[in-house]
PDB file of C-alpha atoms in Angstrom:
ATOM      1  CA  UNK A   1      95.711  66.282 172.440  1.00  0.00           C
ATOM      2  CA  UNK A   2      95.462  69.940 173.272  1.00  0.00           C
ATOM      3  CA  UNK A   3      99.071  70.634 172.257  1.00  0.00           C
ATOM      4  CA  UNK A   4      98.493  68.836 168.931  1.00  0.00           C
ATOM      5  CA  UNK A   5      95.428  70.965 168.221  1.00  0.00           C
ATOM      6  CA  UNK A   6      97.397  74.103 169.071  1.00  0.00           C
ATOM      7  CA  UNK A   7     100.151  73.154 166.638  1.00  0.00           C
ATOM      8  CA  UNK A   8      97.607  72.493 163.933  1.00  0.00           C
ATOM      9  CA  UNK A   9      96.048  75.917 164.490  1.00  0.00           C
ATOM     10  CA  UNK A  10      99.469  77.615 164.299  1.00  0.00           C
ATOM     11  CA  UNK A  11     100.204  75.873 161.004  1.00  0.00           C
ATOM     12  CA  UNK A  12      96.795  76.887 159.564  1.00  0.00           C
ATOM     13  CA  UNK A  13      97.356  80.513 160.552  1.00  0.00           C
ATOM     14  CA  UNK A  14     100.871  80.515 159.032  1.00  0.00           C
ATOM     15  CA  UNK A  15      99.572  79.118 155.741  1.00  0.00           C
ATOM     16  CA  UNK A  16      96.818  81.724 155.627  1.00  0.00           C
ATOM     17  CA  UNK A  17      99.236  84.586 156.339  1.00  0.00           C
ATOM     18  CA  UNK A  18     101.817  83.390 153.804  1.00  0.00           C
ATOM     19  CA  UNK A  19      99.144  82.684 151.233  1.00  0.00           C
ATOM     20  CA  UNK A  20      97.633  86.131 151.571  1.00  0.00           C
ATOM     21  CA  UNK A  21     100.981  87.905 151.364  1.00  0.00           C
ATOM     22  CA  UNK A  22     101.955  85.838 148.309  1.00  0.00           C
ATOM     23  CA  UNK A  23      98.635  86.659 146.668  1.00  0.00           C
ATOM     24  CA  UNK A  24      99.105  90.363 147.377  1.00  0.00           C
ATOM     25  CA  UNK A  25     102.632  90.317 145.920  1.00  0.00           C
ATOM     26  CA  UNK A  26     101.412  88.491 142.809  1.00  0.00           C
ATOM     27  CA  UNK A  27      98.601  90.986 142.223  1.00  0.00           C
ATOM     28  CA  UNK A  28     101.024  93.905 142.596  1.00  0.00           C
ATOM     29  CA  UNK A  29     103.398  92.304 140.059  1.00  0.00           C
ATOM     30  CA  UNK A  30     100.556  91.587 137.619  1.00  0.00           C
ATOM     31  CA  UNK A  31      99.408  95.212 137.748  1.00  0.00           C
ATOM     32  CA  UNK A  32     102.965  96.459 137.122  1.00  0.00           C
ATOM     33  CA  UNK A  33     103.461  94.153 134.134  1.00  0.00           C
ATOM     34  CA  UNK A  34     100.121  94.972 132.527  1.00  0.00           C
ATOM     35  CA  UNK A  35     100.644  96.345 129.012  1.00  0.00           C
ATOM     36  CA  UNK A  36     104.285  95.225 128.678  1.00  0.00           C
ATOM     37  CA  UNK A  37     103.973  91.455 128.647  1.00  0.00           C
ATOM     38  CA  UNK A  38     106.058  90.687 125.521  1.00  0.00           C
ATOM     39  CA  UNK A  39     106.828  91.408 121.874  1.00  0.00           C
ATOM     40  CA  UNK A  40     104.162  92.098 119.316  1.00  0.00           C
ATOM     41  CA  UNK A  41     103.785  90.005 116.201  1.00  0.00           C
ATOM     42  CA  UNK A  42     104.983  92.909 114.042  1.00  0.00           C
ATOM     43  CA  UNK A  43     108.192  93.257 116.079  1.00  0.00           C
ATOM     44  CA  UNK A  44     108.905  89.540 115.712  1.00  0.00           C
ATOM     45  CA  UNK A  45     108.271  89.655 111.958  1.00  0.00           C
ATOM     46  CA  UNK A  46     110.604  92.621 111.519  1.00  0.00           C
ATOM     47  CA  UNK A  47     113.387  90.830 113.385  1.00  0.00           C
ATOM     48  CA  UNK A  48     112.856  87.683 111.308  1.00  0.00           C
ATOM     49  CA  UNK A  49     112.944  89.708 108.066  1.00  0.00           C
ATOM     50  CA  UNK A  50     116.199  91.406 109.072  1.00  0.00           C
ATOM     51  CA  UNK A  51     117.720  88.031 110.014  1.00  0.00           C
ATOM     52  CA  UNK A  52     116.635  86.473 106.708  1.00  0.00           C
ATOM     53  CA  UNK A  53     118.121  89.380 104.753  1.00  0.00           C
ATOM     54  CA  UNK A  54     121.421  89.058 106.566  1.00  0.00           C
ATOM     55  CA  UNK A  55     121.481  85.300 105.945  1.00  0.00           C
ATOM     56  CA  UNK A  56     121.016  85.809 102.198  1.00  0.00           C
ATOM     57  CA  UNK A  57     124.167  87.915 102.232  1.00  0.00           C
ATOM     58  CA  UNK A  58     126.269  85.665 104.460  1.00  0.00           C
ATOM     59  CA  UNK A  59     125.451  82.106 103.330  1.00  0.00           C
ATOM     60  CA  UNK A  60     126.724  82.395  99.720  1.00  0.00           C
ATOM     61  CA  UNK A  61     129.994  83.872 101.016  1.00  0.00           C
ATOM     62  CA  UNK A  62     130.370  80.943 103.413  1.00  0.00           C
ATOM     63  CA  UNK A  63     129.933  78.310 100.705  1.00  0.00           C
ATOM     64  CA  UNK A  64     132.245  80.200  98.355  1.00  0.00           C
ATOM     65  CA  UNK A  65     134.960  80.305 100.999  1.00  0.00           C
ATOM     66  CA  UNK A  66     134.432  76.626 101.789  1.00  0.00           C
ATOM     67  CA  UNK A  67     134.973  75.643  98.143  1.00  0.00           C
ATOM     68  CA  UNK A  68     138.035  77.888  97.947  1.00  0.00           C
ATOM     69  CA  UNK A  69     139.487  76.272 101.073  1.00  0.00           C
ATOM     70  CA  UNK A  70     138.933  72.773  99.662  1.00  0.00           C
ATOM     71  CA  UNK A  71     140.728  73.698  96.457  1.00  0.00           C
ATOM     72  CA  UNK A  72     143.624  75.218  98.389  1.00  0.00           C
ATOM     73  CA  UNK A  73     144.004  72.045 100.464  1.00  0.00           C
ATOM     74  CA  UNK A  74     143.854  69.917  97.306  1.00  0.00           C
ATOM     75  CA  UNK A  75     146.633  71.946  95.675  1.00  0.00           C
ATOM     76  CA  UNK A  76     148.728  71.671  98.839  1.00  0.00           C
ATOM     77  CA  UNK A  77     148.202  67.897  99.137  1.00  0.00           C
ATOM     78  CA  UNK A  78     149.153  67.387  95.482  1.00  0.00           C
ATOM     79  CA  UNK A  79     152.296  69.491  95.975  1.00  0.00           C
ATOM     80  CA  UNK A  80     153.331  67.437  99.022  1.00  0.00           C
ATOM     81  CA  UNK A  81     152.684  64.127  97.244  1.00  0.00           C
ATOM     82  CA  UNK A  82     154.717  65.229  94.229  1.00  0.00           C
ATOM     83  CA  UNK A  83     157.590  66.448  96.413  1.00  0.00           C
ATOM     84  CA  UNK A  84     157.675  63.145  98.301  1.00  0.00           C
ATOM     85  CA  UNK A  85     157.655  61.176  95.035  1.00  0.00           C
ATOM     86  CA  UNK A  86     160.622  63.276  93.890  1.00  0.00           C
ATOM     87  CA  UNK A  87     162.483  62.693  97.187  1.00  0.00           C
ATOM     88  CA  UNK A  88     161.801  58.966  96.964  1.00  0.00           C
ATOM     89  CA  UNK A  89     163.176  58.949  93.400  1.00  0.00           C
ATOM     90  CA  UNK A  90     166.260  60.954  94.467  1.00  0.00           C
ATOM     91  CA  UNK A  91     166.973  58.636  97.413  1.00  0.00           C
ATOM     92  CA  UNK A  92     166.267  55.263  95.778  1.00  0.00           C
ATOM     93  CA  UNK A  93     166.851  55.869  92.071  1.00  0.00           C
ATOM     94  CA  UNK A  94     163.373  54.626  91.065  1.00  0.00           C
ATOM     95  CA  UNK A  95     159.843  55.890  91.409  1.00  0.00           C
ATOM     96  CA  UNK A  96     157.668  54.377  94.158  1.00  0.00           C
ATOM     97  CA  UNK A  97     155.478  51.460  93.101  1.00  0.00           C
ATOM     98  CA  UNK A  98     152.494  52.820  95.012  1.00  0.00           C
ATOM     99  CA  UNK A  99     151.585  55.703  97.280  1.00  0.00           C
ATOM    100  CA  UNK A 100     151.685  53.360 100.259  1.00  0.00           C
ATOM    101  CA  UNK A 101     155.457  53.001  99.640  1.00  0.00           C
ATOM    102  CA  UNK A 102     155.791  56.662 100.655  1.00  0.00           C
ATOM    103  CA  UNK A 103     154.188  55.809 103.989  1.00  0.00           C
ATOM    104  CA  UNK A 104     156.087  52.528 104.411  1.00  0.00           C
ATOM    105  CA  UNK A 105     159.472  54.210 103.912  1.00  0.00           C
ATOM    106  CA  UNK A 106     158.499  57.168 106.155  1.00  0.00           C
ATOM    107  CA  UNK A 107     158.295  59.857 103.485  1.00  0.00           C
ATOM    108  CA  UNK A 108     154.746  60.510 104.703  1.00  0.00           C
ATOM    109  CA  UNK A 109     153.082  59.697 108.022  1.00  0.00           C
ATOM    110  CA  UNK A 110     149.872  58.884 106.195  1.00  0.00           C
ATOM    111  CA  UNK A 111     148.390  59.436 102.776  1.00  0.00           C
ATOM    112  CA  UNK A 112     146.700  62.829 102.544  1.00  0.00           C
ATOM    113  CA  UNK A 113     142.987  62.963 101.978  1.00  0.00           C
ATOM    114  CA  UNK A 114     141.557  64.355  98.774  1.00  0.00           C
ATOM    115  CA  UNK A 115     139.380  67.144 100.229  1.00  0.00           C
ATOM    116  CA  UNK A 116     136.963  67.110  97.299  1.00  0.00           C
ATOM    117  CA  UNK A 117     136.161  63.387  97.481  1.00  0.00           C
ATOM    118  CA  UNK A 118     136.841  63.053 101.204  1.00  0.00           C
ATOM    119  CA  UNK A 119     138.824  59.830 100.630  1.00  0.00           C
ATOM    120  CA  UNK A 120     142.459  58.774 100.649  1.00  0.00           C
ATOM    121  CA  UNK A 121     142.217  56.178  97.875  1.00  0.00           C
ATOM    122  CA  UNK A 122     140.923  58.271  94.968  1.00  0.00           C
ATOM    123  CA  UNK A 123     144.277  59.652  93.819  1.00  0.00           C
ATOM    124  CA  UNK A 124     144.903  59.015  90.098  1.00  0.00           C
ATOM    125  CA  UNK A 125     148.426  57.800  89.369  1.00  0.00           C
ATOM    126  CA  UNK A 126     150.443  58.315  86.182  1.00  0.00           C
ATOM    127  CA  UNK A 127     152.960  55.499  85.841  1.00  0.00           C
ATOM    128  CA  UNK A 128     156.347  55.745  84.172  1.00  0.00           C
ATOM    129  CA  UNK A 129     158.033  53.208  81.863  1.00  0.00           C
ATOM    130  CA  UNK A 130     159.237  51.130  84.816  1.00  0.00           C
ATOM    131  CA  UNK A 131     155.755  50.838  86.364  1.00  0.00           C
ATOM    132  CA  UNK A 132     156.465  53.313  89.167  1.00  0.00           C
ATOM    133  CA  UNK A 133     154.480  56.412  90.004  1.00  0.00           C
ATOM    134  CA  UNK A 134     155.545  59.347  87.835  1.00  0.00           C
ATOM    135  CA  UNK A 135     152.848  61.818  88.836  1.00  0.00           C
ATOM    136  CA  UNK A 136     149.645  62.036  90.854  1.00  0.00           C
ATOM    137  CA  UNK A 137     146.331  63.815  90.187  1.00  0.00           C
ATOM    138  CA  UNK A 138     143.063  64.244  92.014  1.00  0.00           C
ATOM    139  CA  UNK A 139     140.395  61.632  91.381  1.00  0.00           C
ATOM    140  CA  UNK A 140     137.600  64.101  92.046  1.00  0.00           C
ATOM    141  CA  UNK A 141     134.917  64.702  89.448  1.00  0.00           C
ATOM    142  CA  UNK A 142     133.918  68.220  88.559  1.00  0.00           C
ATOM    143  CA  UNK A 143     135.580  71.495  87.843  1.00  0.00           C
ATOM    144  CA  UNK A 144     137.298  74.029  90.022  1.00  0.00           C
ATOM    145  CA  UNK A 145     136.237  77.620  90.457  1.00  0.00           C
ATOM    146  CA  UNK A 146     138.677  78.650  87.724  1.00  0.00           C
ATOM    147  CA  UNK A 147     137.046  76.240  85.217  1.00  0.00           C
ATOM    148  CA  UNK A 148     139.720  73.518  85.111  1.00  0.00           C
ATOM    149  CA  UNK A 149     139.008  69.873  85.906  1.00  0.00           C
ATOM    150  CA  UNK A 150     140.234  68.646  89.273  1.00  0.00           C
ATOM    151  CA  UNK A 151     141.737  65.618  87.528  1.00  0.00           C
ATOM    152  CA  UNK A 152     144.051  67.848  85.492  1.00  0.00           C
ATOM    153  CA  UNK A 153     145.748  69.336  88.537  1.00  0.00           C
TER     154      UNK A 153
END
């Protein structure tokens, strides 16, 4: 029993010593940090105002570039579709009956997506006298940045 009491006393003394030294260190730290605890409300408001001003300059540019990129991809996809229709006609002597014929006969790996509508099945087809595809246009509603209708491309 005596050795158990001695151990208990050693533990109590260690806790007291550690606790006092921790408390002293904390008080020293608190005194050092006094007066410089964080940002003031004015500083935060100034930073938010600067950020908001920068966003008003950047966001319109982003959306403008996004629309320009979509139109560029649409023009490219229409060019590829028209070239593959021409190659199909040159190889087989007739226009394809549908756009899926271009995929079936390996002229395309897959039908390109109309970037404005986000779908692959909105392409508008102009048929020739024989019922084959003569030309292809976008099925997207709306007008481009240059004022022309997407469907006229």
